[in-house]
Structures are given as C-alpha cells and as structure tokens.
Short mmCIF file of C-alpha atoms in Angstrom, two decimals:
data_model
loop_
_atom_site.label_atom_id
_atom_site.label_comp_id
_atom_site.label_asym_id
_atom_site.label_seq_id
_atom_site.Cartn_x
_atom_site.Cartn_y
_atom_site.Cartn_z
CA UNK A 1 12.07 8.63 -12.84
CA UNK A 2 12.32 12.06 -11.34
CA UNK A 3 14.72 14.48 -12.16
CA UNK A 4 17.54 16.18 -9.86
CA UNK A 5 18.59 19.69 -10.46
CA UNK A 6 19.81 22.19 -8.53
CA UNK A 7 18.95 25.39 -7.73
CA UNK A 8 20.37 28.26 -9.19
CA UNK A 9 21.28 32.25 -8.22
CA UNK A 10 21.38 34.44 -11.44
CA UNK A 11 22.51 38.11 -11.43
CA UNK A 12 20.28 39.29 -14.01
CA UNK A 13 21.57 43.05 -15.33
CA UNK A 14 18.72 45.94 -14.14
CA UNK A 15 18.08 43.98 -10.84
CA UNK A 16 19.77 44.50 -7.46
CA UNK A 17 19.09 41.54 -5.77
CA UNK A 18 19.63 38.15 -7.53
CA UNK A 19 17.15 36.00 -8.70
CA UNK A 20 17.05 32.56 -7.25
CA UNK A 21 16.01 29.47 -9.64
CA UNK A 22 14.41 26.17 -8.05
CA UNK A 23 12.64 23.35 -10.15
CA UNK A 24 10.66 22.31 -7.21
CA UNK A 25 6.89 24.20 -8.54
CA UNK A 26 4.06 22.36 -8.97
CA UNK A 27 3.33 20.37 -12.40
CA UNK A 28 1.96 22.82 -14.89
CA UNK A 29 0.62 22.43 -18.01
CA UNK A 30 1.59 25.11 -21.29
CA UNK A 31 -1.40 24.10 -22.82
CA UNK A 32 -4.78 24.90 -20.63
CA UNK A 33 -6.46 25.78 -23.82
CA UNK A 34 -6.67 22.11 -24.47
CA UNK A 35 -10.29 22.66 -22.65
CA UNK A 36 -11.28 24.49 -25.41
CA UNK A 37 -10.63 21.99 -27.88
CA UNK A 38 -12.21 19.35 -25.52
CA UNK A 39 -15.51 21.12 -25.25
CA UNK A 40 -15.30 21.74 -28.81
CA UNK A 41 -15.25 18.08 -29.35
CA UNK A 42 -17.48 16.69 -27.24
CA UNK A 43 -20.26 18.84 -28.64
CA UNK A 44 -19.49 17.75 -31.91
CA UNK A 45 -18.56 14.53 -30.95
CA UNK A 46 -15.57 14.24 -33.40
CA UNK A 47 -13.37 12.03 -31.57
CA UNK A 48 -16.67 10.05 -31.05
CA UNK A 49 -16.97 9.55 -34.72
CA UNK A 50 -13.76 8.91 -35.83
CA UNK A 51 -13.09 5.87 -33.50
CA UNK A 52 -16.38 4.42 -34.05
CA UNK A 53 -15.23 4.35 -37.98
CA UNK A 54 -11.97 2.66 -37.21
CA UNK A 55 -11.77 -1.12 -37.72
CA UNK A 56 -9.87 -2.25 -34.21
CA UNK A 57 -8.64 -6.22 -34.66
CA UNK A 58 -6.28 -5.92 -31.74
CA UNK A 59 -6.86 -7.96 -28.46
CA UNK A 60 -8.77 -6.09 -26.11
CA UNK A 61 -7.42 -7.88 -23.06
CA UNK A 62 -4.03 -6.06 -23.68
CA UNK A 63 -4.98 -2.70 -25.35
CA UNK A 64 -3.83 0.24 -22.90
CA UNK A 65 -4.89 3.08 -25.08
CA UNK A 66 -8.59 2.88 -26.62
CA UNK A 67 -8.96 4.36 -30.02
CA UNK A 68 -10.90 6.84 -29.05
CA UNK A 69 -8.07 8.26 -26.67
CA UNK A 70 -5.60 7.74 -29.46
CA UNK A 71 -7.57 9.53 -31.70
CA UNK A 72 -8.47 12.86 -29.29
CA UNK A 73 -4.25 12.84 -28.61
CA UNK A 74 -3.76 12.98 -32.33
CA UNK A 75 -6.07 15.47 -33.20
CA UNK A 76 -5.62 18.10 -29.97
CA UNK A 77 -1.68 17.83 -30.29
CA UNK A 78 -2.51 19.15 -33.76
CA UNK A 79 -4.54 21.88 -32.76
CA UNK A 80 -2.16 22.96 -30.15
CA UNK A 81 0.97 23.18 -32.69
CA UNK A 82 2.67 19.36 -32.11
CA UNK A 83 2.86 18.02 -35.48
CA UNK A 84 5.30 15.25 -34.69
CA UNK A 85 4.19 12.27 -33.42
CA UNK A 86 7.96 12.44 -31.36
CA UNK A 87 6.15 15.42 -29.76
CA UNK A 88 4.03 12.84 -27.74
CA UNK A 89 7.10 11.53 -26.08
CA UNK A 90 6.84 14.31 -23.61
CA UNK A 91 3.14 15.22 -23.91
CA UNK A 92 2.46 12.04 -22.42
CA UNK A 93 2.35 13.38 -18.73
CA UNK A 94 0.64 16.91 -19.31
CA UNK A 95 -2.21 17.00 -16.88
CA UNK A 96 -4.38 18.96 -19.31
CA UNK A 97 -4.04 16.31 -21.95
CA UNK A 98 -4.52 13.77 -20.01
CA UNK A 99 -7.93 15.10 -18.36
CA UNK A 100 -9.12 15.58 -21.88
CA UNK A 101 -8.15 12.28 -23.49
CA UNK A 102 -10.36 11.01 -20.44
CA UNK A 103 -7.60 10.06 -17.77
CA UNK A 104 -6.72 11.48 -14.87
CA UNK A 105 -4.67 14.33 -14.57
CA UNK A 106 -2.56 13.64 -12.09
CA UNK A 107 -2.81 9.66 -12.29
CA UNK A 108 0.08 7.38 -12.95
CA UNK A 109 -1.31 6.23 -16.11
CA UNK A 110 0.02 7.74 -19.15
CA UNK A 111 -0.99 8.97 -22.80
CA UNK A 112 0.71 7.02 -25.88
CA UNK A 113 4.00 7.35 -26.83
CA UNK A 114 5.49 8.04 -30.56
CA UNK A 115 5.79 4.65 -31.19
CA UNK A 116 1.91 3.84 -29.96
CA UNK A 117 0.69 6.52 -32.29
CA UNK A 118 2.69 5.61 -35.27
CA UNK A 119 1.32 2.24 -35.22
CA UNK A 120 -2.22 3.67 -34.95
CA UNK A 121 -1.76 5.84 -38.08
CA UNK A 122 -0.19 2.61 -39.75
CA UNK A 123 -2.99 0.55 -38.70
CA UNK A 124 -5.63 2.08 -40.86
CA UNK A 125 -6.37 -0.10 -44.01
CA UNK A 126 -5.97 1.26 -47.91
CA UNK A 127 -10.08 -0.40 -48.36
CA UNK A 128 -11.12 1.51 -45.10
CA UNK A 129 -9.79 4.76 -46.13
CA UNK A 130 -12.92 5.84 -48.42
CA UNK A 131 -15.18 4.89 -45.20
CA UNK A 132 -13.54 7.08 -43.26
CA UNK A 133 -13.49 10.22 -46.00
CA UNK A 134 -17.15 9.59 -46.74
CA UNK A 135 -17.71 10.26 -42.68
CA UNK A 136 -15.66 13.45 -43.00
CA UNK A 137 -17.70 14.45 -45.78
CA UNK A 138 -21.09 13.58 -44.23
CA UNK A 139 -19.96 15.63 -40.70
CA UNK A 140 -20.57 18.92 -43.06
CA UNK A 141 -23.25 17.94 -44.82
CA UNK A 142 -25.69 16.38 -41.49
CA UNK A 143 -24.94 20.38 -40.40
CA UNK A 144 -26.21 22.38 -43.02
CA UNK A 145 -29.82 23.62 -42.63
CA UNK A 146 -32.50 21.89 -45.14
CA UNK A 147 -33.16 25.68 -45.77
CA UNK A 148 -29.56 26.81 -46.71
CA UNK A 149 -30.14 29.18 -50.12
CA UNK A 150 -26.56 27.84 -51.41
CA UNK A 151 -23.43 26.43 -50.67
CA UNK A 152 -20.08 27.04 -52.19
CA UNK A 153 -17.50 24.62 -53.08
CA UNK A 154 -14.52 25.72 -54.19
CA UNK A 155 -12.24 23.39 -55.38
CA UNK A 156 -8.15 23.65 -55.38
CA UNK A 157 -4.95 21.99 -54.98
CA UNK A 158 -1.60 22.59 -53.25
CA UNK A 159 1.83 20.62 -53.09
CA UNK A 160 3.19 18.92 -50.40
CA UNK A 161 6.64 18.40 -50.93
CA UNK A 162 8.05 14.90 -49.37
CA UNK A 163 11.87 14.23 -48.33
CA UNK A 164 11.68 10.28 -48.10
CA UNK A 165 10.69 6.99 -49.63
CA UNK A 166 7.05 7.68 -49.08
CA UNK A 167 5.02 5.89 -51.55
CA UNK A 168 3.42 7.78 -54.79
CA UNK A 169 5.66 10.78 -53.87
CA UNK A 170 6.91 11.93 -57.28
CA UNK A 171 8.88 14.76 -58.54
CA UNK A 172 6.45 17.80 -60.11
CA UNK A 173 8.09 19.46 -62.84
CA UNK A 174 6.07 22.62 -61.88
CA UNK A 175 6.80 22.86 -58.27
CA UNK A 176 10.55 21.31 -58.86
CA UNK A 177 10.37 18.73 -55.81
CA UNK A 178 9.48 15.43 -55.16
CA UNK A 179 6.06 15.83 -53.56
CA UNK A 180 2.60 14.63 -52.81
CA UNK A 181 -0.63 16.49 -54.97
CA UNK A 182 -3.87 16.85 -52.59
CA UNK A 183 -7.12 18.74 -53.49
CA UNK A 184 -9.46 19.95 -51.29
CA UNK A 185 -12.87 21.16 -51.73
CA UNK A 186 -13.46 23.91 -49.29
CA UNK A 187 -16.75 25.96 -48.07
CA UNK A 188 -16.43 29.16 -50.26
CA UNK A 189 -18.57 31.50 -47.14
CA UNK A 190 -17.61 29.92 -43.56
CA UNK A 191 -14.00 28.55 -44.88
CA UNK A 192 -14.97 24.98 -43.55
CA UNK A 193 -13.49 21.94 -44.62
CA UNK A 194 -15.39 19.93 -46.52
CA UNK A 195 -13.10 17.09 -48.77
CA UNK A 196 -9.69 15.87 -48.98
CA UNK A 197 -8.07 13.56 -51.43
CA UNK A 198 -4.12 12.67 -51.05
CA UNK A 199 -2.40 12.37 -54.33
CA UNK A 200 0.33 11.03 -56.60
CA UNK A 201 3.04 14.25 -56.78
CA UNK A 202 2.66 13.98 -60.85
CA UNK A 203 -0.99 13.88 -60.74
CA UNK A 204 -3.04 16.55 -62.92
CA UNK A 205 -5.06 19.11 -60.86
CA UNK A 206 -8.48 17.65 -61.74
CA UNK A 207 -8.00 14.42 -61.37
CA UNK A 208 -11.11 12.87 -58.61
CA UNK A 209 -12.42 16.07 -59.19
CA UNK A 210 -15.41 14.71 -60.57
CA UNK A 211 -16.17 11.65 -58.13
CA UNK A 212 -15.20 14.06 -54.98
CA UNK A 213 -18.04 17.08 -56.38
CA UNK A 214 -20.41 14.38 -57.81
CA UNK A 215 -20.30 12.31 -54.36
CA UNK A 216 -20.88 15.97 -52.37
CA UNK A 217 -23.45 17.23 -54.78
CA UNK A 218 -25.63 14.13 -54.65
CA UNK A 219 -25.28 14.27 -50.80
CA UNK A 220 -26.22 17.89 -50.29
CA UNK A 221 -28.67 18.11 -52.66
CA UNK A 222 -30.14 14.91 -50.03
CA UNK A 223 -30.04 17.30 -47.52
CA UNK A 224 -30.93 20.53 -49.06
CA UNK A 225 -33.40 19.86 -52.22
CA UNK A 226 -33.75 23.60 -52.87
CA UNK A 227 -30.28 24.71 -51.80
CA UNK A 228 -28.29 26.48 -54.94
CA UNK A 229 -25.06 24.42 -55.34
CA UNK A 230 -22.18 26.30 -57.03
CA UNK A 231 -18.65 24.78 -58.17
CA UNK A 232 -15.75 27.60 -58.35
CA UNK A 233 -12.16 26.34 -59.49
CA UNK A 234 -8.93 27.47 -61.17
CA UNK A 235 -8.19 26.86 -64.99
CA UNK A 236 -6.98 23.30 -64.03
CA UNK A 237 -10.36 22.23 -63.75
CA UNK A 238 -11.28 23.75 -66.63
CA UNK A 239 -11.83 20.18 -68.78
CA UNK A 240 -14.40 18.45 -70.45
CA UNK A 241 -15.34 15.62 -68.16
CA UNK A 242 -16.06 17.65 -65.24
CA UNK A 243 -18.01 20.28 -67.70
CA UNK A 244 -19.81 17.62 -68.89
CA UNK A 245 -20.33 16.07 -65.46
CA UNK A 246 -21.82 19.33 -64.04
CA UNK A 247 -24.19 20.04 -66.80
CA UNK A 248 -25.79 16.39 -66.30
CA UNK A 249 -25.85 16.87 -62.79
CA UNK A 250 -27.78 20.31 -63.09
CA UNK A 251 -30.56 18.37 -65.74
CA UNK A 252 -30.59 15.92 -62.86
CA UNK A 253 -30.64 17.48 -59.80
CA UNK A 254 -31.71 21.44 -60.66
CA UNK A 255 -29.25 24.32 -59.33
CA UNK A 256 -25.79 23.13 -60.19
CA UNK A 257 -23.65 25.89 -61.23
CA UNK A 258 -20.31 26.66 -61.79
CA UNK A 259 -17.59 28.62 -63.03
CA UNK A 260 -13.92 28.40 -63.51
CA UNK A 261 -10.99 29.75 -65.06
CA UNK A 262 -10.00 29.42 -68.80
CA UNK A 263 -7.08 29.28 -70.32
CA UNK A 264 -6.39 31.78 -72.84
CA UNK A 265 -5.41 30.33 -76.44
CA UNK A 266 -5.45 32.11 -80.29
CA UNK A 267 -9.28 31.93 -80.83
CA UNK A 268 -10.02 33.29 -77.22
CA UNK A 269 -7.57 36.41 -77.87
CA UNK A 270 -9.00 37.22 -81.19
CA UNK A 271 -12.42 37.07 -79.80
CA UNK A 272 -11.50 39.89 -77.41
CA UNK A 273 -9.15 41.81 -79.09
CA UNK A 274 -11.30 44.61 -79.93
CA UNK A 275 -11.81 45.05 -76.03
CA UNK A 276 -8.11 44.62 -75.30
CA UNK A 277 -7.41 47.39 -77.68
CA UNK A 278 -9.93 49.40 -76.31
CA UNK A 279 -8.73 48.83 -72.42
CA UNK A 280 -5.29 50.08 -73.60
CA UNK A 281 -6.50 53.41 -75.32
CA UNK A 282 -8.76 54.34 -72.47
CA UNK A 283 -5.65 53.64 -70.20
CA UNK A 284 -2.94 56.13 -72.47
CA UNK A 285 -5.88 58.57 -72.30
CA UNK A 286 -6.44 58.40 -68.50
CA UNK A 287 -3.51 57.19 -67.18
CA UNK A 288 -5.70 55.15 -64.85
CA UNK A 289 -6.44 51.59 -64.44
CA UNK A 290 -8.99 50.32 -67.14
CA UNK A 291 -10.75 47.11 -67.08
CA UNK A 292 -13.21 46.14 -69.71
CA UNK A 293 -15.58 43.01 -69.71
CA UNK A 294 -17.87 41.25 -72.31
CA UNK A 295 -19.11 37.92 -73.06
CA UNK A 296 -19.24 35.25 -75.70
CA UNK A 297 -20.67 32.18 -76.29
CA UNK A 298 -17.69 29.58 -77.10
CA UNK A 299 -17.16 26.19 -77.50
CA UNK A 300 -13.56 24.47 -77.53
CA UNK A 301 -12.70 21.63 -80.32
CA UNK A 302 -13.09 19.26 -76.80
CA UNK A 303 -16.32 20.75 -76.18
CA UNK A 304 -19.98 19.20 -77.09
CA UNK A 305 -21.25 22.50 -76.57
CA UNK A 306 -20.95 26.14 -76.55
CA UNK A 307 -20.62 27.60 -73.51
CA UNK A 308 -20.76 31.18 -71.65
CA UNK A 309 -17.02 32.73 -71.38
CA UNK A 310 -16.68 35.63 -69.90
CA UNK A 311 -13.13 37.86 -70.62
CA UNK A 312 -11.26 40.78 -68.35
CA UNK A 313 -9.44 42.93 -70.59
CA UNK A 314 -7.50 44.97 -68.20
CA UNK A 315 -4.60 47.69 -68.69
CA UNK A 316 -2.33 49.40 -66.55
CA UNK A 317 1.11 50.25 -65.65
CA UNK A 318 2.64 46.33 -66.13
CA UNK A 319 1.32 46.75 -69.48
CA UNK A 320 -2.06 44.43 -71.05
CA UNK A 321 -3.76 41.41 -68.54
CA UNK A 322 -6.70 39.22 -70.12
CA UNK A 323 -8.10 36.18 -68.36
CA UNK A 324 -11.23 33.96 -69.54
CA UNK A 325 -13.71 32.61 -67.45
CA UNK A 326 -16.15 30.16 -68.49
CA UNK A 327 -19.67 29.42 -66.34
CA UNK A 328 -23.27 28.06 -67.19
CA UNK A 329 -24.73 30.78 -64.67
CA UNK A 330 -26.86 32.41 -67.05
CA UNK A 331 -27.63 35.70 -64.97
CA UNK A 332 -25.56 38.22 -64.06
CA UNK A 333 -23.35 40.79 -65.69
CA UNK A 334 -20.32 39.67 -67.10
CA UNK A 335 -18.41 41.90 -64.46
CA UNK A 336 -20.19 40.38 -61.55
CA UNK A 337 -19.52 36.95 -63.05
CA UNK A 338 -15.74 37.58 -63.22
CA UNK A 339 -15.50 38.86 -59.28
CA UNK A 340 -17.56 36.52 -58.09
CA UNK A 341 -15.14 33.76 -59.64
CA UNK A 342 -12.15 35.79 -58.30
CA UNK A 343 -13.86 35.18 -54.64
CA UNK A 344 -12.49 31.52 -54.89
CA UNK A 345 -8.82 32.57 -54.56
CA UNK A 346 -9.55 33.08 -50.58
CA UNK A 347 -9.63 28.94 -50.64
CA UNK A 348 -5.69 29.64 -51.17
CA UNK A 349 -5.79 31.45 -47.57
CA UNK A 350 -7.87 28.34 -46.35
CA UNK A 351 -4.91 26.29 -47.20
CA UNK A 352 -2.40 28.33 -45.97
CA UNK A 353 -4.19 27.52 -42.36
CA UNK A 354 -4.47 24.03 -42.87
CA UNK A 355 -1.03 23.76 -44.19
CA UNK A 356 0.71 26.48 -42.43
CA UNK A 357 -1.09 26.22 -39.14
CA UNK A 358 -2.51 22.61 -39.01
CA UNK A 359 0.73 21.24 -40.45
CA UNK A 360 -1.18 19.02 -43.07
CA UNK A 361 1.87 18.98 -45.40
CA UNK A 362 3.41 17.17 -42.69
CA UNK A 363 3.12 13.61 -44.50
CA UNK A 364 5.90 11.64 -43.43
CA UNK A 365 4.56 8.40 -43.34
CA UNK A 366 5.58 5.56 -45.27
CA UNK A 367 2.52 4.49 -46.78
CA UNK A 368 0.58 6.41 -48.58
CA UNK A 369 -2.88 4.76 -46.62
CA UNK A 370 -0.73 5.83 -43.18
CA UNK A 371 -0.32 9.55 -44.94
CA UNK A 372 -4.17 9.74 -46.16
CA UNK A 373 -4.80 8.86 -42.44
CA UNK A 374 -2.97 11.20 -41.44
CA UNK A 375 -4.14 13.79 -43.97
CA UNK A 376 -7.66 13.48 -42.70
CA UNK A 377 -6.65 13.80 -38.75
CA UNK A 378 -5.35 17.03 -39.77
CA UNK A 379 -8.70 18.12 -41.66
CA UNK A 380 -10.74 16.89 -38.55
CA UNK A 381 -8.25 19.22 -36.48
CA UNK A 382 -8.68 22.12 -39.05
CA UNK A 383 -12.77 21.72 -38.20
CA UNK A 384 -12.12 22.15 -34.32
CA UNK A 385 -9.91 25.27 -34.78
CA UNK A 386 -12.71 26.86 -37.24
CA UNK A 387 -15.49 26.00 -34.61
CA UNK A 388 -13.18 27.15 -32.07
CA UNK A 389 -12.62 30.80 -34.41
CA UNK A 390 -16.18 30.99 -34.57
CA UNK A 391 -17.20 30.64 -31.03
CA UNK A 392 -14.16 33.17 -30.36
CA UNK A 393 -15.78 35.67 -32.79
CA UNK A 394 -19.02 35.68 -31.01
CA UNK A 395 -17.47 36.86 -27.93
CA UNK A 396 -14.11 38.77 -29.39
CA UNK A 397 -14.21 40.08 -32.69
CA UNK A 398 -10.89 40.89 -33.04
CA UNK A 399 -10.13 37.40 -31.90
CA UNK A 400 -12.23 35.86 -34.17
CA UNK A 401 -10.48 37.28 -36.99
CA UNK A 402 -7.33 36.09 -36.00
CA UNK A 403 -5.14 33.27 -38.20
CA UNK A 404 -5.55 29.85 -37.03
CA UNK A 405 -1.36 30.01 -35.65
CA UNK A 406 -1.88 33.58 -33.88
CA UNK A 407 -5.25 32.07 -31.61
CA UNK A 408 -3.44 29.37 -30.81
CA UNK A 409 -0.73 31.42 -29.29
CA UNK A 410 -3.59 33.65 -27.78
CA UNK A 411 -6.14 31.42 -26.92
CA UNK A 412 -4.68 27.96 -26.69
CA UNK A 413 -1.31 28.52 -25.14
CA UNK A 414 -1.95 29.31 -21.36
CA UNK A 415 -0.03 28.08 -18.46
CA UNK A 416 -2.74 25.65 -16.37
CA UNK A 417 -2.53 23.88 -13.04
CA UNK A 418 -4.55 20.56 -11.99
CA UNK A 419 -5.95 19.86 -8.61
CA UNK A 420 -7.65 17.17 -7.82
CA UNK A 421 -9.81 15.96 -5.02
CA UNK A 422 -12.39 13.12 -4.50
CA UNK A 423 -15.25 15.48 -6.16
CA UNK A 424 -13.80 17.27 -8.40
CA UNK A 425 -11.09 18.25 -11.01
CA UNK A 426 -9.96 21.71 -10.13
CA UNK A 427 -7.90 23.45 -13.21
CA UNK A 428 -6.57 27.50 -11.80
CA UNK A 429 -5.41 29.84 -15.05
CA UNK A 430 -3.41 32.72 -14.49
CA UNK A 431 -5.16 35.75 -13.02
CA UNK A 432 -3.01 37.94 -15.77
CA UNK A 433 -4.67 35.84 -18.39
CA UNK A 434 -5.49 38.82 -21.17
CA UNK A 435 -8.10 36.52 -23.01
CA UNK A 436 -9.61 35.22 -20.13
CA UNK A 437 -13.08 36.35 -20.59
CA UNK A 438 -13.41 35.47 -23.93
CA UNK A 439 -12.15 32.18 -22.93
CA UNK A 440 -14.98 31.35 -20.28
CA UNK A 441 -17.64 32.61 -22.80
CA UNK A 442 -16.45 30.17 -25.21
CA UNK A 443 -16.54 28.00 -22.61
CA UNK A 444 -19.97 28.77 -21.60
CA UNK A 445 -20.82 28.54 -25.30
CA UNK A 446 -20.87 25.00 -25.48
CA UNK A 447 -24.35 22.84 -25.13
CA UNK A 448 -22.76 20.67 -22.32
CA UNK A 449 -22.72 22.74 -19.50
CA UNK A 450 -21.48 21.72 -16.38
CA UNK A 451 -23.70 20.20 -13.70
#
C-alpha cells in the first residue's frame, strides 16, 4: 500500500529562499554497489554452491523463494551492513536487490521477509552442517595453484558473547559473559577465510583444532603435493595432541610445520635466565630497548619428545618481557623464528573484519545448528568482500587497503536508479560518484562480461 505524505517548505538557516520537500522521486536504491557483490558471485559461483549443498524437503508447487535466492539475500544483506534478518522487512522492494537475487527490479514480486529467512536458517539440519563446512573448506582449497610454495594457516579464537537462551551458550570465566567460543583458521598472506567451527562458550581454545588442521592439511596437500604447509597459533594450542598430530602428519605427508606460543613456567625461566639478566644490563647501560634471543631444545613432562623452543628476553622501560615459542622448523635463526610467529597476530585484525564488519558475532539464533548456519553465511560473505578488496586494489590502491566497514561505505553504498525496458535493465549512478571509475574497472574485472 502506498504511502501519503505531504510536501513540505523548510527555512533552512544560510539559504534565502526555502527549500521545498516532496516524496514524489523516483524509487531509488542506497545500495547500487550490490552489482559488485553480484558479479563477484557469479564468477565464483558462491550462491551457486551453497544452495546446491542445501537439503530442500519443502513442496515445490508452493515454494515462492528458491534457495538459491534465499541464499544470495542472506549473504549480500551481509555484505552491505544488514545483519538482522528484520532488516529484510524493508529490503524486500529495493530494485538493486531484487535484480541481483534474479527478479525483476521493478516487478511486483518481492524478496523474503524476516520470517521467510528465519525459517531458512532454521531449516538447516545438525547432520548436514559438516557437509556444508567441508564445501566452505574445499572453495579455498579447488583455488590454490598446484604450484603454490606454501600456505599459512593460522589458527585463533574469539568470543561471541550471547544475550538469550541460545543453546551451548555458556558463561567464560575469562571473558566474564555468557558467550559462544568459535575458531577460525585463517590464510596467514591473502587474509582469506579458510575454516570455521561454532563452539560451546566454556570450550578450551584447541579443542577441533586437530580434526579442522588435519582435515585441511590432508586436502591441500591433495592439491598441492609440494606446497610447504605451516601451522601458526597462540599458546592455547600449545598441547600435546595437536604436537603430536603435526609431527605424524609431517612423517606422513612431508612439509608440515609449525610454531606456536609457549607458556612460560619455572624450568622455561631458569633456562633463560642468563639471557634475561643479560637483556636488563645491556638496557641500564644503554637506556635503549634490548631484546635478546636463543634456543633450546625442551621437552615438557606431557611431551614424548624434545622439542625446539625458542625465548625473547626483552627489556625496557615497563621493566623485563620473556615469551617462549616452540616450532619443529629446523632452519632459521632463533630471531627470525620468533617474528615470523609474531606475524600470526594480524589473524586478530582478520577477525576484527569478520566480526566487526561482517557481523559474525551476530548469533542470535536459537539453535546452535541455526547459529553454525548462520556462522558460515557470514564466512561466505567475508570471502565476497575480500575478493571484492582485491579487485578494488588492482584498480585503487588506496581503496584496496581500506577496512572491510570503510569500502562498504565507499564502494558499496551508492544511491542507484532502475529502468527497465523490454531489452534491457538500465541501472544510472550518480554523476558525482567519487569512486566511480574504480567501480566500472572492478566491474570490467569480472570473467562474465556483458554481451
């Protein structure tokens, strides 16, 4: 039903004449960078995918929005900064959607509601879940070039506090909230996406860690059977099994290294006290920041073997900072070792995107199969904006830079208008549009190029 408002006449202070106010413009879209996303997809055939990997049991004869629409709603609305599935309650008309969820623009049919959507995300089965996670994983991997030299995993959690009844959410004594516990396993160069596991808010930090690395191992080394594989993680990895794990892999498969933190106990300071004493003399001599490293071989009571820890004895105005590593990457100084490890803390700014950004802490579900669901839309969103970052850096380098909240304002958020005729879909940005060169080369990017 439409509308009826009434013009207004403002006096607006610094202007002589008023300004008159009518609601009578054409319909125009906030969100022409939707196109974007769309040509993303479609080249990587995401939404494609996804549907094709959902079990469907409802009647076909009375289905009004296919999967595969449902699924390129979810995902863009992500992308363009509507988290809430409420959000789709007046998304449901916008022209630019709608031509890129594969209806018409201007047509009377209309995109799912909040209560279509949350009975998608509900619809998704506990058994099916590990399908679908295994086809998230295998996206990354069927990319990567048989002659890749190596690929970084690094491994980390985050929290994801919950305010309902949502099943396994549990109160973290660290963190102080009731909360949900996912780890992800990021690409340590290109910041990709690469595994996701929702769980229990009480849950340790490596717990899956060893069936999510040993699944992605075995599938990359598949792909890659040269390919240097290398495992980077905080000091709650640091345990046994996964040790023990990644050794047997290595004998196995050749190239499987890794390294993670340590944490520090009696024998470890004693072992590298000498250093620590040395870092603070050379730093009440100098006055200047003093870091000293050196290497042991140790082995835990926990341990089967010895192992190579590296320690940082560092000194400086806070006073005396040691931290352990511990690696089976045999070359290297122990210097190089130790920065090399500290590389692994950017996965915390990879988070902050997906979290921040993508919204992925927004697990409000019931269910904790309807919040995995969910978890793994928003990781399948986090892949278009990073494809989307890269084509933008190709073209704009300053763009291309940019965090994934700040492009979408940029890049993403431009007022569009739809015209349609019997040949053709007609879509007119603004002429003012600051980005809108970089925006048709991104465009122009993309392997499907208009006929």
């Amino acid at each position: 039903m439409k509308q009826v408002v009434n013009d207004l006449r403002l006096n607006l202070k610094g202007q002589k004449r008023p300004c008159d106010l009518s609601f009578d413009g054409p319909q125009i879209s906030s969100d022409g960078g939707a196109i974007l996303l769309k040509s993303i997809d479609d080249e990587a055939g995401i939404s494609d995918r996804i549907s094709m990997s959902l079990h469907d049991d409802r009647d076909m004869a009375k289905v009004s929005h296919t999967r595969k629409e449902q699924v390129a709603q979810r995902i863009y609305q992500i992308c363009l900064g509507y988290e809430d599935q409420n959000d789709a309650d007046f998304l449901r008309d916008d022209p630019i959607l709608k031509m890129c969820c594969g209806l018409k623009p201007n047509g009377d049919s209309h995109l799912s509601c909040q209560s279509s959507l949350s009975r998608f995300e509900n619809s998704v089965e506990p058994n099916h879940l590990m399908a679908l996670l295994h086809d998230f994983e295998n996206e990354y991997v069927d990319r990567l070039s048989k002659d890749q030299k190596e690929v970084i995993l690094d491994i980390d959690t985050s929290s994801c506090p919950t305010y309902g009844g949502q099943q396994l959410t549990l109160f973290h004594g660290y963190y102080k909230t009731y909360m949900y516990h996912p780890v992800f396993v990021f690409d340590g160069r290109s910041g990709e996406i690469i595994s996701l596991l929702l769980r229990g808010g009480t849950t340790h930090a490596s717990r899956g860690a060893v069936g999510i690395l040993t699944r992605l191992i075995r599938k990359i080394r598949k792909k890659c059977l040269q390919t240097k594989i290398i495992i980077r993680g905080d000091g709650g990895f640091c345990v046994p099994k996964l040790h023990e794990r990644l050794d047997q892999l290595n004998c196995e498969l050749k190239h499987v290294e890794y390294v993670f933190g340590l944490a520090t106990n009696k024998v470890l300071q004693k072992l590298s006290k000498a250093q620590k004493e040395e870092a603070a003399s050379s730093y009440e001599e100098s006055g200047v920041n003093v870091r000293h490293f050196h290497e042991f071989n140790y082995a835990a009571q926990t341990w089967s073997k010895e192992r190579r820890v590296i320690a940082k004895s560092e000194h400086n105005s806070h006073g005396s900072n040691q931290r352990f590593i511990v690696t089976n990457i045999a070359y290297g100084s122990a210097e190089e070792r130790y920065d090399y490890y500290c590389e692994r803390g950017q996965a915390e700014n990879y988070i902050k995107d997906l979290k921040n950004a993508m919204y992925a802490g927004r697990l409000s579900c019931t269910t904790y199969a309807a919040n995995s669901f969910r978890l793994l839309l928003h990781g399948w969103a986090y892949r278009i904006m990073i494809r989307l970052r890269e084509r933008a850096k190709k073209c704009n380098l300053e763009v291309g830079r940019l965090q994934f909240d700040t492009l979408r304002l940029r890049l993403l958020k431009v007022a569009a208008q739809t015209l349609e005729s019997v040949r053709r879909i007609k879509v007119v940005l603004p002429s003012v549009f600051p980005l809108a060169a970089a925006f048709q080369q991104i465009l122009l990017s993309s392997t499907q190029q208009p006929q």
